[in-house]
Tab-separated table of C-alpha atoms in Angstrom:
chain	number	residue	atom	x	y	z
A	1	VAL	CA	0.000	-0.021	-0.002
A	2	GLN	CA	1.547	3.277	-1.010
A	3	LEU	CA	0.850	6.835	-2.125
A	4	VAL	CA	3.443	8.291	-4.535
A	5	GLN	CA	3.484	12.012	-5.164
A	6	SER	CA	4.799	14.003	-8.103
A	7	GLY	CA	8.139	15.801	-7.926
A	8	ALA	CA	9.243	19.150	-6.595
A	9	GLN	CA	7.986	22.248	-8.400
A	10	VAL	CA	9.347	25.764	-8.701
A	11	LYS	CA	6.858	28.344	-9.986
A	12	LYS	CA	6.385	32.103	-10.202
A	13	PRO	CA	3.599	34.025	-8.490
A	14	GLY	CA	0.428	34.032	-10.566
A	15	GLU	CA	1.224	30.748	-12.330
A	16	SER	CA	-0.940	27.680	-12.170
A	17	LEU	CA	0.068	24.267	-10.814
A	18	ARG	CA	-1.245	20.764	-10.393
A	19	ILE	CA	0.490	18.149	-8.238
A	20	SER	CA	-0.513	14.583	-8.009
A	21	CYS	CA	-0.803	11.608	-5.642
A	22	LYS	CA	-1.113	8.080	-7.010
A	23	GLY	CA	-2.333	5.220	-4.882
A	24	SER	CA	-1.426	1.577	-5.351
A	25	GLY	CA	-1.733	-1.702	-3.503
A	26	TYR	CA	-5.285	-1.186	-2.275
A	27	SER	CA	-8.823	-0.569	-3.581
A	28	PHE	CA	-8.380	3.115	-4.452
A	29	GLY	CA	-12.064	4.065	-4.514
A	30	ASN	CA	-12.724	2.870	-0.954
A	31	PHE	CA	-10.584	5.406	0.899
A	32	TRP	CA	-10.717	9.213	1.067
A	33	ILE	CA	-7.521	11.027	0.151
A	34	ASN	CA	-6.527	14.123	2.116
A	35	TRP	CA	-4.097	16.964	1.396
A	36	VAL	CA	-2.004	18.418	4.236
A	37	ARG	CA	0.229	21.492	4.029
A	38	GLN	CA	3.408	22.020	5.946
A	39	MET	CA	5.020	25.488	5.572
A	40	PRO	CA	8.783	25.717	6.157
A	41	GLY	CA	9.555	25.007	9.796
A	42	LYS	CA	5.859	24.908	10.758
A	43	GLY	CA	3.191	22.403	11.725
A	44	LEU	CA	0.660	20.441	9.805
A	45	GLU	CA	-2.532	22.004	8.287
A	46	TRP	CA	-5.381	19.938	6.907
A	47	MET	CA	-6.436	21.374	3.575
A	48	GLY	CA	-9.254	19.128	2.416
A	49	ARG	CA	-10.121	15.704	1.080
A	50	ILE	CA	-11.848	13.866	-1.695
A	51	ASP	CA	-13.831	10.625	-1.903
A	52	PRO	CA	-12.442	8.941	-5.022
A	53	SER	CA	-15.607	6.895	-5.524
A	54	ASP	CA	-17.787	9.930	-6.337
A	55	SER	CA	-15.419	12.953	-6.310
A	56	TYR	CA	-17.165	14.480	-3.286
A	57	THR	CA	-14.866	17.052	-1.585
A	58	ASN	CA	-14.547	18.715	1.832
A	59	TYR	CA	-12.310	21.768	2.215
A	60	SER	CA	-10.985	23.614	5.219
A	61	PRO	CA	-12.360	27.193	5.170
A	62	SER	CA	-8.730	28.351	5.232
A	63	PHE	CA	-8.197	26.847	1.772
A	64	GLN	CA	-11.634	26.856	0.203
A	65	GLY	CA	-11.604	28.807	-3.046
A	66	HIS	CA	-7.790	28.861	-3.300
A	67	VAL	CA	-7.142	25.267	-4.207
A	68	THR	CA	-9.045	22.541	-5.990
A	69	ILE	CA	-8.927	18.810	-5.207
A	70	SER	CA	-9.869	16.434	-7.985
A	71	VAL	CA	-9.491	12.757	-8.879
A	72	ASP	CA	-8.951	10.524	-11.904
A	73	LYS	CA	-10.175	7.153	-10.624
A	74	SER	CA	-9.127	5.447	-13.860
A	75	ILE	CA	-5.482	5.946	-12.987
A	76	SER	CA	-5.905	5.965	-9.164
A	77	THR	CA	-4.670	9.532	-8.881
A	78	VAL	CA	-5.760	12.492	-6.821
A	79	TYR	CA	-4.729	16.064	-7.705
A	80	LEU	CA	-4.197	19.324	-5.870
A	81	GLN	CA	-4.436	22.359	-8.097
A	82	TRP	CA	-3.860	26.131	-7.925
A	83	SER	CA	-4.949	28.573	-10.594
A	84	SER	CA	-2.903	31.444	-9.357
A	85	LEU	CA	0.001	30.759	-6.963
A	86	LYS	CA	1.195	33.110	-4.258
A	87	ALA	CA	4.527	33.223	-2.539
A	88	SER	CA	2.726	32.134	0.622
A	89	ASP	CA	1.919	28.771	-1.077
A	90	THR	CA	5.583	27.813	-0.689
A	91	ALA	CA	5.405	24.641	1.401
A	92	MET	CA	5.607	20.854	1.467
A	93	TYR	CA	2.325	19.182	0.538
A	94	TYR	CA	1.426	15.687	1.656
A	95	CYS	CA	-1.344	13.464	0.550
A	96	ALA	CA	-2.668	10.901	3.057
A	97	ARG	CA	-5.257	8.159	3.076
A	98	THR	CA	-8.170	8.133	5.533
A	99	VAL	CA	-8.937	4.849	7.172
A	100	VAL	CA	-12.062	4.438	9.349
A	101	ARG	CA	-11.864	2.054	12.324
A	102	GLY	CA	-14.589	3.497	14.509
A	103	SER	CA	-12.703	6.738	14.132
A	104	GLU	CA	-10.821	8.283	11.219
A	105	SER	CA	-7.074	8.455	10.951
A	106	LEU	CA	-4.455	9.086	8.229
A	107	ASP	CA	-2.691	5.711	7.999
A	108	VAL	CA	-0.756	6.017	4.788
A	109	TRP	CA	1.124	9.160	3.633
A	110	GLY	CA	2.777	10.146	0.440
A	111	GLN	CA	6.419	11.203	0.469
A	112	GLY	CA	5.534	14.877	0.030
A	113	THR	CA	5.832	17.373	-2.800
A	114	THR	CA	7.809	20.580	-2.308
A	115	VAL	CA	6.307	23.646	-3.971
A	116	THR	CA	8.405	26.821	-4.177
A	117	VAL	CA	6.787	30.035	-5.412
A	118	SER	CA	9.252	32.816	-6.030
A	119	SER	CA	9.672	35.629	-8.535
B	1	ASP	CA	-12.872	25.353	14.225
B	2	ILE	CA	-11.648	23.180	17.135
B	3	GLN	CA	-8.280	24.420	18.427
B	4	MET	CA	-5.733	21.849	19.547
B	5	THR	CA	-3.072	22.928	21.952
B	6	GLN	CA	-0.035	20.793	22.709
B	7	SER	CA	2.407	21.130	25.589
B	8	PRO	CA	5.226	21.408	25.891
B	9	SER	CA	6.323	22.834	22.510
B	10	SER	CA	9.620	21.030	22.956
B	11	LEU	CA	11.361	18.799	25.484
B	12	SER	CA	14.743	17.200	26.054
B	13	ALA	CA	14.975	13.907	27.810
B	14	SER	CA	17.478	11.138	28.432
B	15	ILE	CA	17.482	7.716	26.847
B	16	GLY	CA	15.250	5.500	28.948
B	17	ASP	CA	13.169	8.350	30.388
B	18	ARG	CA	9.396	8.334	30.411
B	19	VAL	CA	8.098	11.181	28.160
B	20	THR	CA	4.620	12.609	28.298
B	21	ILE	CA	3.059	15.003	25.781
B	22	THR	CA	-0.359	16.567	26.305
B	23	CYS	CA	-2.922	17.758	23.856
B	24	ARG	CA	-5.987	19.841	24.792
B	25	ALA	CA	-8.982	20.441	22.587
B	26	SER	CA	-10.998	23.675	22.750
B	27	GLN	CA	-14.185	21.605	23.031
B	28	SER	CA	-15.040	18.003	23.695
B	29	ILE	CA	-13.998	15.623	20.925
B	30	SER	CA	-14.874	12.327	22.658
B	31	ASN	CA	-12.000	9.991	21.647
B	32	TYR	CA	-11.608	11.305	18.110
B	33	LEU	CA	-7.960	12.033	18.535
B	34	ASN	CA	-4.928	10.794	16.657
B	35	TRP	CA	-1.126	11.092	17.275
B	36	TYR	CA	1.499	11.275	14.524
B	37	GLN	CA	5.253	11.176	14.598
B	38	GLN	CA	7.298	13.190	12.054
B	39	LYS	CA	11.029	12.637	11.821
B	40	PRO	CA	13.180	15.365	10.163
B	41	GLY	CA	12.740	15.413	6.414
B	42	LYS	CA	10.120	12.646	6.451
B	43	ALA	CA	6.377	12.368	6.105
B	44	PRO	CA	4.294	11.984	9.267
B	45	LYS	CA	3.509	8.493	10.542
B	46	LEU	CA	0.442	7.417	12.410
B	47	LEU	CA	1.207	6.192	15.969
B	48	ILE	CA	-2.117	6.156	17.824
B	49	TYR	CA	-5.705	6.386	16.637
B	50	ALA	CA	-8.969	6.813	18.512
B	51	ALA	CA	-6.973	8.269	21.454
B	52	SER	CA	-5.531	4.947	22.692
B	53	SER	CA	-5.358	2.359	19.874
B	54	LEU	CA	-1.812	1.534	18.799
B	55	GLN	CA	-1.290	1.510	15.037
B	56	SER	CA	0.037	-1.781	13.656
B	57	GLY	CA	3.828	-1.945	13.703
B	58	VAL	CA	4.294	0.877	16.237
B	59	PRO	CA	6.457	-0.093	19.260
B	60	SER	CA	4.521	-0.822	22.447
B	61	ARG	CA	6.481	1.856	24.373
B	62	PHE	CA	4.063	4.347	22.742
B	63	SER	CA	0.670	4.716	24.355
B	64	GLY	CA	-2.173	7.187	24.304
B	65	SER	CA	-4.918	8.059	26.724
B	66	GLY	CA	-7.687	10.562	27.381
B	67	SER	CA	-11.131	11.559	26.263
B	68	GLY	CA	-13.249	14.690	26.075
B	69	THR	CA	-10.771	17.552	25.936
B	70	ASP	CA	-7.542	16.259	27.474
B	71	PHE	CA	-5.230	13.722	25.965
B	72	THR	CA	-1.775	12.297	26.508
B	73	LEU	CA	0.898	10.531	24.453
B	74	THR	CA	3.416	8.616	26.475
B	75	ILE	CA	6.708	7.122	25.498
B	76	SER	CA	7.512	4.711	28.324
B	77	SER	CA	11.233	4.530	27.658
B	78	LEU	CA	12.710	7.061	25.238
B	79	GLN	CA	14.882	5.570	22.496
B	80	PRO	CA	17.292	7.433	20.165
B	81	GLU	CA	15.037	6.728	17.171
B	82	ASP	CA	12.165	8.539	18.933
B	83	VAL	CA	13.735	11.961	18.180
B	84	ALA	CA	10.939	13.595	16.208
B	85	THR	CA	8.095	16.003	16.313
B	86	TYR	CA	4.762	14.696	17.540
B	87	PHE	CA	1.442	16.089	16.454
B	88	CYS	CA	-2.127	15.471	17.683
B	89	GLN	CA	-5.079	15.729	15.318
B	90	GLN	CA	-8.798	15.895	16.130
B	91	VAL	CA	-11.218	14.153	13.738
B	92	ASN	CA	-14.399	14.965	15.635
B	93	SER	CA	-15.512	17.739	13.263
B	94	ALA	CA	-14.538	19.631	10.164
B	95	PRO	CA	-12.093	21.071	9.525
B	96	ARG	CA	-9.775	18.438	10.926
B	97	THR	CA	-7.133	20.350	12.916
B	98	PHE	CA	-3.698	19.515	14.225
B	99	GLY	CA	-1.805	20.594	17.295
B	100	GLN	CA	1.207	22.827	16.763
B	101	GLY	CA	3.584	19.960	17.516
B	102	THR	CA	5.979	18.906	20.266
B	103	LYS	CA	9.654	18.491	19.369
B	104	VAL	CA	11.357	15.647	21.329
B	105	GLU	CA	15.134	15.686	21.604
B	106	VAL	CA	17.630	13.497	23.444
B	107	LYS	CA	19.843	15.088	26.134
């Protein structure tokens, strides 16, 4: 069971970007996928999640409207997308799988994708 | 949003010491609380779910307790490989929120 994320990105403010998270080794449609941000030297922030079975999404209010989470179930891949990057989007982004055993938890994590936004 | 407050923010302990980290929620979250370990340069790893259930493969020196608003992560005997930052996360309500982290170092 693993989540493999796309590689590091360097972008300019105002540019668009899509990063990916590919699941393997499990039934992809049965587990929500979350995105978590970690700014340099800081803690973890939950951004939102998607149900790959029907593309239903939940977003944190802090990120709603600034990012879009989508899925291509045919290739077991979830995406995190920005239409106009800001310097403050510079961070490490992790995807993680939700497992429900009475309660939710994030049991499998991707390796992280570094996004650097700089002019 | 539910605010999660961890204490201390950092600690230094000797090998073999018992280490305790606390996490307080701004409102009751029952037992909907997870703990994660993040080693430098690595992705977080699930240690404890539902406040007290040990994730498969995690050493038994890690344990969790608590319910309602106050929770504890305990390392019964600190090992060198436990140097990391530990985060709590509430999953009682949206948005899911994390504590700010507790950095554990070895003296």
